[in-house]
Coordinates of C-alpha atoms (C1' of nucleotides) in Angstrom, one line a residue:
Chain P
M864 CA -8.8 30.7 -6.6
S865 CA -8.9 33.7 -9.4
T866 CA -10.7 34.1 -12.4
V867 CA -8.5 31.7 -15.7
T868 CA -9.6 32.5 -18.9
S869 CA -7.4 29.5 -20.2
D870 CA -9.2 26.4 -21.3
F871 CA -6.7 24.2 -19.7
L872 CA -7.0 26.0 -16.6
R873 CA -10.7 26.6 -16.5
V874 CA -11.6 22.7 -17.1
V875 CA -9.0 21.7 -14.1
S876 CA -9.8 24.6 -12.1
E877 CA -14.1 23.2 -12.1
R878 CA -12.9 19.5 -12.2
G879 CA -10.6 19.7 -8.6
F880 CA -7.4 19.4 -10.3
L881 CA -6.0 22.3 -8.7
H882 CA -4.6 22.2 -5.0
Q883 CA -0.9 24.7 -5.5
C884 CA 0.5 26.9 -8.8
T885 CA 3.7 28.8 -8.6
D886 CA 2.1 32.0 -10.8
I887 CA -1.2 30.5 -11.7
E888 CA -1.9 34.1 -13.2
A889 CA 1.7 34.4 -15.3
L890 CA 0.7 30.0 -16.7
D891 CA -2.6 31.7 -17.4
K892 CA -1.5 34.3 -19.5
R893 CA 1.2 32.4 -21.1
L894 CA -0.9 29.2 -22.2
L895 CA -3.3 31.8 -23.9
E896 CA -0.9 33.0 -26.0
G897 CA -0.5 29.5 -27.4
P898 CA 0.5 25.5 -26.9
A899 CA 3.2 25.4 -24.4
S900 CA 4.6 21.7 -23.3
A901 CA 4.3 20.0 -20.2
Y902 CA 5.4 17.1 -18.1
I903 CA 4.6 15.0 -15.3
G904 CA 7.3 12.5 -14.0
F905 CA 6.8 8.7 -12.7
D906 CA 9.0 6.7 -10.6
C907 CA 9.8 3.2 -12.0
T908 CA 9.7 1.3 -8.6
A909 CA 6.7 -1.3 -9.9
D910 CA 5.4 -2.4 -13.0
S911 CA 2.9 -0.9 -13.3
L912 CA 1.5 2.1 -12.3
H913 CA -2.1 2.1 -9.5
V914 CA -5.3 3.9 -9.9
G915 CA -3.2 6.8 -7.3
S916 CA -1.3 8.3 -10.3
L917 CA -4.5 8.2 -12.4
L918 CA -5.0 11.8 -11.5
P919 CA -1.9 13.1 -13.1
I920 CA -2.3 11.5 -15.8
M921 CA -5.7 12.2 -16.6
L922 CA -3.9 16.1 -15.8
L923 CA -1.8 15.1 -18.5
R924 CA -4.8 14.5 -20.6
W925 CA -6.8 17.1 -20.5
W926 CA -3.3 19.5 -20.8
Q927 CA -3.3 17.6 -24.4
K928 CA -7.6 17.6 -25.0
T929 CA -7.1 21.7 -24.6
G930 CA -4.0 21.7 -27.0
N931 CA -0.8 21.4 -25.5
K932 CA 1.7 19.1 -26.0
P933 CA 2.4 16.5 -23.0
V934 CA 5.3 15.2 -22.1
V935 CA 5.8 11.7 -19.8
L936 CA 8.6 11.6 -18.1
M937 CA 10.1 7.7 -16.9
G938 CA 12.5 8.5 -14.1
G939 CA 14.9 5.9 -15.3
A940 CA 17.6 7.1 -13.5
T941 CA 16.0 8.5 -10.6
T942 CA 14.4 5.4 -9.8
R943 CA 17.8 4.1 -9.1
I944 CA 18.3 6.9 -6.2
G945 CA 14.7 6.4 -4.5
D946 CA 12.6 9.5 -3.4
P947 CA 12.2 9.9 0.0
T948 CA 9.2 12.0 -0.2
G949 CA 6.8 10.5 2.6
R950 CA 8.7 7.6 3.4
D951 CA 9.5 7.0 6.9
D952 CA 12.5 4.6 5.9
S953 CA 15.1 4.2 2.2
R954 CA 13.2 2.0 -0.4
K955 CA 15.3 -0.9 -1.3
M956 CA 17.6 -0.3 -4.4
L957 CA 16.6 -2.0 -7.6
S958 CA 18.5 -3.4 -10.1
D959 CA 19.0 -1.6 -13.5
D960 CA 16.9 -5.1 -14.5
D961 CA 13.9 -4.3 -12.4
I962 CA 13.5 -0.7 -12.8
A963 CA 13.7 -1.4 -17.1
R964 CA 11.4 -4.2 -17.2
N965 CA 8.9 -1.6 -14.6
M966 CA 9.2 0.9 -17.6
A967 CA 8.3 -1.1 -20.3
G968 CA 4.9 -2.2 -17.7
I969 CA 4.3 1.1 -17.3
Q970 CA 4.8 2.4 -20.7
K971 CA 1.6 0.4 -21.8
V972 CA -0.6 2.3 -19.6
F973 CA -0.1 5.5 -21.4
G974 CA -1.1 5.2 -24.9
K975 CA -4.6 4.4 -23.9
Y976 CA -5.0 8.2 -22.4
L977 CA -2.7 10.3 -24.7
A978 CA -2.3 10.4 -28.4
F979 CA 1.5 10.3 -29.1
G980 CA 3.3 11.0 -32.4
D981 CA 5.5 13.7 -33.7
G982 CA 2.5 16.4 -33.9
A983 CA 2.4 19.8 -32.1
T984 CA 1.0 18.2 -29.4
D985 CA 1.7 14.7 -29.6
A986 CA 2.4 13.3 -26.7
V987 CA 5.7 12.3 -26.2
M988 CA 8.4 9.9 -23.6
V989 CA 11.5 10.8 -22.3
N990 CA 14.2 9.6 -20.0
N991 CA 15.8 10.9 -17.2
A992 CA 18.7 8.2 -17.1
D993 CA 19.4 10.0 -20.8
W994 CA 20.7 13.1 -19.3
L995 CA 21.5 11.9 -15.6
N996 CA 23.3 9.0 -16.4
G997 CA 26.2 10.8 -17.9
L998 CA 26.5 13.3 -15.7
N999 CA 30.2 14.5 -14.8
Y1000 CA 30.2 14.7 -10.7
I1001 CA 32.2 18.0 -10.4
D1002 CA 30.5 19.6 -13.0
F1003 CA 27.8 18.8 -11.7
L1004 CA 28.4 20.2 -8.7
R1005 CA 30.1 23.6 -10.0
D1006 CA 26.8 24.1 -12.7
Y1007 CA 24.3 23.1 -10.4
G1008 CA 25.4 22.4 -6.7
V1009 CA 25.7 26.4 -6.3
H1010 CA 22.1 27.1 -6.6
F1011 CA 21.2 24.6 -3.8
T1012 CA 21.7 25.4 0.2
I1013 CA 22.1 22.4 2.4
N1014 CA 20.0 25.2 5.1
R1015 CA 16.9 24.8 2.5
M1016 CA 16.7 21.7 1.3
L1017 CA 16.9 20.8 5.2
T1018 CA 13.5 22.7 5.6
F1019 CA 11.7 20.4 2.7
D1020 CA 9.5 17.8 4.7
S1021 CA 10.7 15.2 2.4
V1022 CA 14.1 15.9 5.0
K1023 CA 12.8 17.1 7.7
L1024 CA 10.0 14.6 8.8
R1025 CA 13.0 12.1 8.3
L1026 CA 15.0 14.0 10.7
E1027 CA 12.2 14.7 13.3
R1028 CA 11.2 10.6 13.7
E1029 CA 14.9 10.2 13.7
Q1030 CA 15.2 7.9 10.6
P1031 CA 18.2 8.0 8.5
M1032 CA 18.5 9.6 5.2
T1033 CA 21.7 8.1 3.3
F1034 CA 23.2 10.9 1.3
L1035 CA 21.5 9.1 -1.8
E1036 CA 18.5 9.9 -0.9
F1037 CA 19.2 13.5 -0.1
N1038 CA 20.0 14.5 -3.6
Y1039 CA 16.7 13.2 -5.0
M1040 CA 15.2 16.2 -5.0
I1041 CA 18.8 17.8 -6.4
L1042 CA 18.0 15.5 -9.7
Q1043 CA 14.4 16.2 -10.1
G1044 CA 15.1 20.1 -10.1
Y1045 CA 17.7 19.2 -12.6
D1046 CA 15.2 17.3 -14.6
F1047 CA 13.3 20.1 -15.3
A1048 CA 16.2 22.7 -15.9
E1049 CA 17.0 20.2 -18.5
L1050 CA 13.5 19.4 -20.0
W1051 CA 13.3 22.8 -20.6
A1052 CA 16.7 23.4 -22.3
R1053 CA 15.9 20.6 -24.5
H1054 CA 12.3 20.7 -25.3
K1055 CA 10.9 23.9 -24.0
I1056 CA 8.9 22.5 -21.3
V1057 CA 7.6 25.5 -19.1
L1058 CA 5.4 23.4 -16.7
Q1059 CA 6.0 20.8 -14.1
M1060 CA 2.9 18.8 -12.5
G1061 CA 2.6 16.0 -9.8
G1062 CA 0.4 15.2 -6.5
S1063 CA 0.8 17.4 -4.1
D1064 CA 3.8 15.6 -2.2
Q1065 CA 5.6 16.3 -4.7
W1066 CA 5.6 20.6 -4.1
G1067 CA 9.3 20.4 -3.3
N1068 CA 10.9 18.8 -5.5
I1069 CA 9.0 20.8 -8.1
V1070 CA 9.5 24.2 -6.6
N1071 CA 13.2 23.2 -6.6
G1072 CA 12.8 22.9 -11.0
V1073 CA 11.1 26.0 -11.2
E1074 CA 14.0 28.0 -9.5
L1075 CA 16.7 26.6 -10.9
G1076 CA 15.2 26.6 -14.2
R1077 CA 15.0 30.9 -14.0
R1078 CA 18.8 30.6 -12.1
V1079 CA 20.2 28.7 -14.9
H1080 CA 18.3 29.2 -17.8
Q1081 CA 16.6 32.7 -17.0
A1082 CA 13.7 30.4 -17.8
Q1083 CA 10.5 31.3 -16.2
L1084 CA 8.3 28.1 -15.4
F1085 CA 5.9 26.9 -13.7
G1086 CA 4.5 24.2 -11.3
L1087 CA 1.0 22.6 -10.3
T1088 CA -0.4 19.9 -7.9
S1089 CA -3.0 18.2 -7.5
P1090 CA -3.8 17.3 -4.6
L1091 CA -3.6 14.1 -2.6
L1092 CA -6.8 11.7 -2.6
T1093 CA -8.1 10.0 -0.3
T1094 CA -11.7 8.6 0.0
S1095 CA -14.6 10.4 2.2
S1096 CA -13.8 7.3 5.2
G1097 CA -9.2 8.4 4.9
A1098 CA -8.6 5.3 3.1
K1099 CA -5.3 6.0 0.7
M1100 CA -6.9 5.9 -3.1
G1101 CA -6.3 2.6 -4.6
K1102 CA -6.3 -0.1 -2.4
S1103 CA -8.3 -3.1 -2.3
A1104 CA -8.9 -6.5 -0.6
N1105 CA -6.5 -8.3 -2.7
G1106 CA -3.8 -5.3 -3.1
A1107 CA -3.7 -2.3 -4.9
I1108 CA -5.6 -1.6 -7.7
W1109 CA -3.6 -1.5 -11.5
L1110 CA -4.3 0.4 -13.9
N1111 CA -2.5 -2.9 -16.8
E1112 CA -4.6 -5.0 -17.5
E1113 CA -2.3 -8.2 -16.8
K1114 CA -2.2 -7.4 -13.1
L1115 CA -6.0 -6.8 -12.8
S1116 CA -8.4 -7.8 -14.3
N1117 CA -11.2 -5.5 -16.3
W1118 CA -14.1 -7.2 -13.8
E1119 CA -11.6 -6.3 -10.6
F1120 CA -10.7 -2.7 -11.8
W1121 CA -14.3 -2.0 -12.3
Q1122 CA -15.8 -3.6 -9.1
Y1123 CA -13.3 -1.5 -7.8
W1124 CA -15.2 1.7 -9.0
R1125 CA -18.4 0.2 -8.4
N1126 CA -17.9 0.4 -4.8
T1127 CA -16.4 4.3 -4.4
E1128 CA -18.5 5.7 -1.5
D1129 CA -21.4 7.6 -2.0
A1130 CA -19.1 10.7 -0.9
D1131 CA -17.0 10.8 -3.1
V1132 CA -19.1 9.3 -6.3
G1133 CA -19.7 13.2 -7.2
R1134 CA -15.6 14.1 -6.8
F1135 CA -14.2 11.1 -8.1
L1136 CA -16.7 11.4 -11.7
R1137 CA -15.6 15.2 -12.1
L1138 CA -11.7 14.2 -11.3
F1139 CA -11.5 10.3 -13.6
T1140 CA -14.2 11.4 -16.8
E1141 CA -14.6 13.6 -19.3
L1142 CA -18.4 13.7 -18.4
P1143 CA -19.7 17.1 -19.0
L1144 CA -20.3 18.7 -15.2
D1145 CA -24.0 19.4 -15.3
E1146 CA -24.1 16.0 -15.7
I1147 CA -22.3 15.0 -13.5
A1148 CA -24.0 17.2 -11.1
R1149 CA -27.6 15.0 -12.0
L1150 CA -25.9 11.9 -11.1
E1151 CA -24.3 13.5 -8.1
A1152 CA -27.5 14.7 -6.7
L1153 CA -29.0 11.3 -6.5
Q1154 CA -29.8 9.7 -3.5
G1155 CA -30.5 6.6 -1.6
A1156 CA -30.3 3.1 -4.1
E1157 CA -30.4 5.1 -6.9
I1158 CA -26.7 6.7 -6.3
N1159 CA -26.1 3.0 -7.5
D1160 CA -26.6 4.5 -11.3
A1161 CA -23.8 6.8 -10.6
K1162 CA -21.6 4.6 -9.5
K1163 CA -21.8 2.2 -11.9
V1164 CA -21.7 5.3 -15.0
L1165 CA -18.1 6.8 -12.7
A1166 CA -17.2 2.7 -13.0
G1167 CA -18.2 2.5 -16.7
E1168 CA -16.5 5.4 -17.5
V1169 CA -13.1 5.2 -15.8
T1170 CA -12.4 1.6 -17.6
R1171 CA -13.5 2.6 -20.3
L1172 CA -11.0 4.7 -20.3
A1173 CA -8.3 2.4 -18.8
R1174 CA -9.4 -0.8 -20.5
G1175 CA -11.4 0.1 -23.6
E1176 CA -14.9 0.0 -24.6
A1177 CA -14.8 -3.6 -24.3
A1178 CA -13.9 -4.4 -21.5
A1179 CA -16.2 -1.8 -19.9
A1180 CA -19.0 -3.2 -21.5
E1181 CA -18.1 -6.8 -20.5
A1182 CA -17.7 -5.7 -16.4
A1183 CA -20.6 -3.9 -16.4
E1184 CA -22.7 -7.1 -18.3
T1185 CA -21.0 -9.4 -15.5
A1186 CA -22.3 -7.0 -12.6
R1187 CA -25.5 -6.7 -13.9
K1188 CA -25.4 -10.8 -14.3
T1189 CA -24.2 -11.5 -11.2
F1190 CA -25.8 -9.3 -8.4
E1191 CA -29.2 -8.3 -10.3
E1192 CA -29.7 -11.2 -12.0
G1193 CA -27.8 -14.0 -9.5
A1194 CA -27.3 -15.7 -12.8
L1195 CA -24.0 -17.3 -13.8
A1196 CA -21.6 -14.4 -15.8
E1197 CA -19.3 -16.2 -17.7
N1198 CA -16.5 -14.0 -17.4
L1199 CA -15.8 -14.0 -14.0
P1200 CA -12.5 -14.3 -13.0
T1201 CA -11.6 -18.1 -13.6
V1202 CA -9.6 -20.8 -12.2
E1203 CA -8.7 -23.9 -13.4
V1204 CA -9.5 -27.2 -12.1
P1205 CA -8.1 -31.0 -13.8
M1206 CA -11.3 -32.8 -14.0
A1207 CA -10.0 -35.4 -12.8
E1208 CA -9.2 -33.4 -9.2
L1209 CA -13.0 -33.0 -9.6
E1210 CA -13.6 -36.3 -10.6
A1211 CA -12.1 -37.2 -7.6
G1212 CA -13.9 -34.7 -5.1
I1213 CA -12.3 -31.8 -3.5
P1214 CA -12.7 -31.0 -0.3
A1215 CA -14.7 -27.6 -0.7
F1216 CA -12.0 -25.6 2.1
A1217 CA -9.5 -26.6 -0.5
L1218 CA -11.4 -25.4 -3.4
F1219 CA -11.7 -22.3 -2.1
V1220 CA -8.1 -21.9 -1.6
R1221 CA -7.8 -22.8 -4.9
A1222 CA -9.6 -20.2 -6.1
G1223 CA -7.8 -18.2 -4.7
L1224 CA -10.5 -17.1 -2.0
A1225 CA -8.4 -17.8 1.1
A1226 CA -4.9 -17.8 1.8
S1227 CA -4.6 -20.3 3.6
N1228 CA -6.7 -23.9 5.0
G1229 CA -7.4 -22.3 8.0
E1230 CA -8.5 -19.3 6.5
A1231 CA -11.1 -21.4 4.6
R1232 CA -12.4 -23.1 7.2
R1233 CA -13.4 -20.1 9.0
L1234 CA -15.1 -18.2 6.1
I1235 CA -17.8 -21.3 5.2
Q1236 CA -17.9 -21.3 9.4
Q1237 CA -18.8 -17.7 9.8
G1238 CA -21.3 -18.3 6.8
G1239 CA -19.7 -16.2 3.8
G1240 CA -18.8 -19.0 2.0
K1241 CA -21.4 -20.2 -0.9
V1242 CA -20.5 -22.9 -3.7
N1243 CA -23.1 -22.0 -6.8
D1244 CA -24.8 -19.4 -4.8
S1245 CA -25.8 -21.9 -1.6
P1246 CA -24.0 -21.4 1.5
V1247 CA -21.5 -24.5 2.3
K1248 CA -22.5 -25.9 5.6
D1249 CA -19.4 -28.7 5.7
A1250 CA -16.4 -27.6 4.8
Q1251 CA -14.5 -31.1 4.4
A1252 CA -17.5 -31.8 2.3
P1253 CA -15.9 -32.7 -1.3
L1254 CA -17.3 -31.2 -4.6
S1255 CA -17.5 -33.2 -7.3
L1256 CA -18.4 -33.9 -11.1
A1257 CA -22.3 -33.6 -9.5
D1258 CA -21.3 -29.5 -8.5
L1259 CA -20.7 -28.6 -12.4
K1260 CA -23.2 -26.1 -14.2
D1261 CA -22.5 -26.3 -18.1
G1262 CA -19.1 -27.2 -16.5
V1263 CA -17.9 -24.5 -13.9
V1264 CA -18.5 -23.8 -10.0
K1265 CA -19.0 -20.9 -9.3
L1266 CA -17.5 -19.6 -5.7
T1267 CA -18.2 -17.1 -3.3
A1268 CA -16.7 -15.6 -0.7
G1269 CA -18.7 -12.8 0.7
K1270 CA -21.2 -10.9 -0.7
K1271 CA -18.2 -9.8 -3.4
R1272 CA -15.9 -12.0 -4.9
H1273 CA -16.9 -14.5 -6.8
V1274 CA -14.4 -16.8 -9.1
L1275 CA -15.8 -19.3 -12.0
V1276 CA -14.1 -22.6 -11.1
K1277 CA -13.8 -24.9 -14.5
A1278 CA -13.3 -28.2 -15.1
V1279 CA -10.9 -28.9 -17.5
Chain G
rG1160 C1' 35.6 6.5 21.8
rG1161 C1' 32.4 6.9 26.3
rA1162 C1' 26.9 6.7 28.5
rG1163 C1' 22.8 5.6 27.9
rG1164 C1' 17.7 3.3 25.4
rG1165 C1' 15.9 0.4 22.4
rG1166 C1' 14.9 -3.6 18.3
rU1167 C1' 7.6 -8.1 20.0
rG1168 C1' 3.0 -10.6 14.7
rG1169 C1' 0.7 -6.7 7.9
rC1170 C1' 1.7 -1.5 11.4
rC1171 C1' 1.3 0.3 15.9
rG1172 C1' 2.5 -0.9 20.7
rA1173 C1' 1.9 -4.4 26.1
rG1174 C1' 4.3 -8.1 28.2
rC1175 C1' 9.8 -8.6 31.4
rG1176 C1' 11.6 -16.8 33.7
rG1177 C1' 6.1 -21.3 33.4
rU1178 C1' -1.2 -20.0 33.5
rC1179 C1' 2.1 -17.0 25.7
rA1180 C1' 0.4 -17.8 19.6
rA1181 C1' 1.9 -13.4 23.0
rU1182 C1' -3.2 -7.8 25.9
rG1183 C1' -4.6 -3.6 23.1
rG1184 C1' -5.9 -0.4 19.2
rC1185 C1' -5.6 0.3 14.0
rA1186 C1' -5.9 -2.6 9.3
rG1187 C1' -8.1 -6.9 6.8
rC1188 C1' -12.2 -11.1 7.0
rA1189 C1' -16.9 -12.7 8.0
rG1190 C1' -22.4 -11.9 9.5
rA1191 C1' -26.1 -8.6 10.8
rC1192 C1' -29.1 -4.2 8.9
rU1193 C1' -28.6 -1.4 3.9
rG1194 C1' -28.0 0.4 -1.6
rU1195 C1' -22.5 -4.4 -4.3
rA1196 C1' -22.4 2.8 0.0
rA1197 C1' -21.2 4.5 5.0
rA1198 C1' -22.2 4.3 10.0
rU1199 C1' -23.5 0.6 13.8
rC1200 C1' -23.0 -3.8 16.0
rU1201 C1' -21.3 -8.9 16.3
rG1202 C1' -17.8 -12.4 15.6
rC1203 C1' -12.6 -14.2 13.4
rC1204 C1' -7.8 -12.9 12.5
rG1205 C1' 0.5 -17.3 12.4
rG1206 C1' 0.6 -22.5 9.5
rU1207 C1' -1.0 -27.5 9.5
rG1208 C1' -4.7 -31.2 11.0
rU1209 C1' -12.2 -29.4 12.2
rA1210 C1' -11.2 -30.2 19.9
rC1211 C1' -7.2 -31.8 23.6
rA1212 C1' -1.9 -31.8 19.4
rC1213 C1' 2.5 -30.5 16.6
rC1214 C1' 5.5 -26.8 13.6
rU1215 C1' 6.9 -22.1 12.9
rA1216 C1' 7.8 -17.3 16.1
rC1217 C1' 9.4 -11.5 19.9
rG1218 C1' 17.4 -9.1 15.7
rU1219 C1' 20.7 -12.9 15.3
rU1220 C1' 23.7 -16.5 18.1
rG1221 C1' 24.7 -19.6 22.1
rG1222 C1' 24.0 -20.5 27.3
rU1223 C1' 22.1 -20.9 32.4
rU1224 C1' 16.8 -23.7 33.4
rC1225 C1' 12.5 -28.8 34.3
rG1226 C1' 10.6 -24.7 31.8
rA1227 C1' 13.1 -18.1 28.4
rA1228 C1' 9.7 -12.7 24.3
rU1229 C1' 11.2 -12.8 29.4
rC1230 C1' 17.4 -14.4 32.7
rC1231 C1' 23.4 -14.3 31.4
rA1232 C1' 27.2 -13.5 27.1
rA1233 C1' 28.8 -11.9 21.8
rC1234 C1' 27.1 -9.9 18.1
rC1235 C1' 24.4 -7.2 14.7
rC1236 C1' 21.1 -2.9 14.1
rC1237 C1' 18.8 1.7 15.5
rC1238 C1' 18.3 6.5 18.9
rU1239 C1' 20.1 10.2 22.6
rC1240 C1' 23.5 12.7 24.9
rC1241 C1' 28.9 13.4 25.7
rA1242 C1' 33.8 13.3 23.3

RNA sequence: GGAGGGGUGGCCGAGCGGUCAAUGGCAGCAGACUGUAAAUCUGCCGGUGUACACCUACGUUGGUUCGAAUCCAACCCCCUCCA
């Protein structure tokens, strides 16, 4: 990596955000000349982003912090097509209602990471439906279609892989890359945006936009990608026992979010601290150097910082305190996930296995029985011996029963 | 349009008339060891009833058979080659 002098490129290269850049020297030079605008596109395929999108979001945050203007592009129109990148099969088509709902959910998270407004470096949000939905097919083909050759498009990974695996790719999906390229050219024309960032899988799509901008507008545009993140043991980021690690609070509790980061593998701690927190690098170096059980302190810092950014100061403190009580004191912490059960049912007695199912700790009665048989089910911290044994009011402590599955999953059952 | 191959549990992939809820691998869950880590070892891994049982499931619909994921027919979908 050549030495870069602009604040933004220096920070992101030191912290490990950089994977590829179309022309890093020229971009560096451009950034030294003054504030610039950059965007990242987000598809509206779910009603919340998950931690897989956190890397691009942090890129935009640093972009703003180093004096530039971030633009968040919502793929209102491109989501109607479906990005074929990295997919063996077509996505299922989303209805316009779904897309609108998803967009509303996704938008919520950006306010936590970016400062929006009308100022020079304030973030703005745009929707590509504004210019894509109204496109005239023939005009578009004449103005932009001429700049794309099929020969070239067939060499892109997103297309090539699908063909090699003998999976069908529809013409609809085939157009995705053209529209994403067009987005960049259009954003240059509308907002003078010079840089598009994204995950490394977006490289091909981004390069298309850079080239289109040069051909249509004679503009020098830049592309920059971040590495695709996997954990040290090779798993994709963002999956847990219960599914994806969502950024939105309605989709995943603060406690579970905090726990995800707390359970980071040793080998990933330093890398994640650099990417997902804003701690100074020398502080990270110190935390990263911790050995043995002490590295748990670094994990707590990681969990605290990431949760603070995504969910707020109070949420982070509360999760940390809940974890401390639960794991270090073995005490009953009131902020664990809670499930309510009518008092009358509890009075009548609910078999232990059934309660585990009610609490969401087992997917079926059979699974709950197995859990208990294997010694993984605990009530108020003592192992359940008999799955049939009913729990009743006598098991309540301060109005709640604490259920535990395995070592880490705790739920409070509250009688109401 | 013609010829051939194929559609099996979350994924991959065996099975090709009963002993098949279906080998194996991955993923997942639990236990042991640890540090709420990794690696390793052990157990579990469709549903309901705590066993024997029953229900649902091998693309769809029918059929043959005492009995079908396995055989037959039609249909749907995918792939390859030829035109």
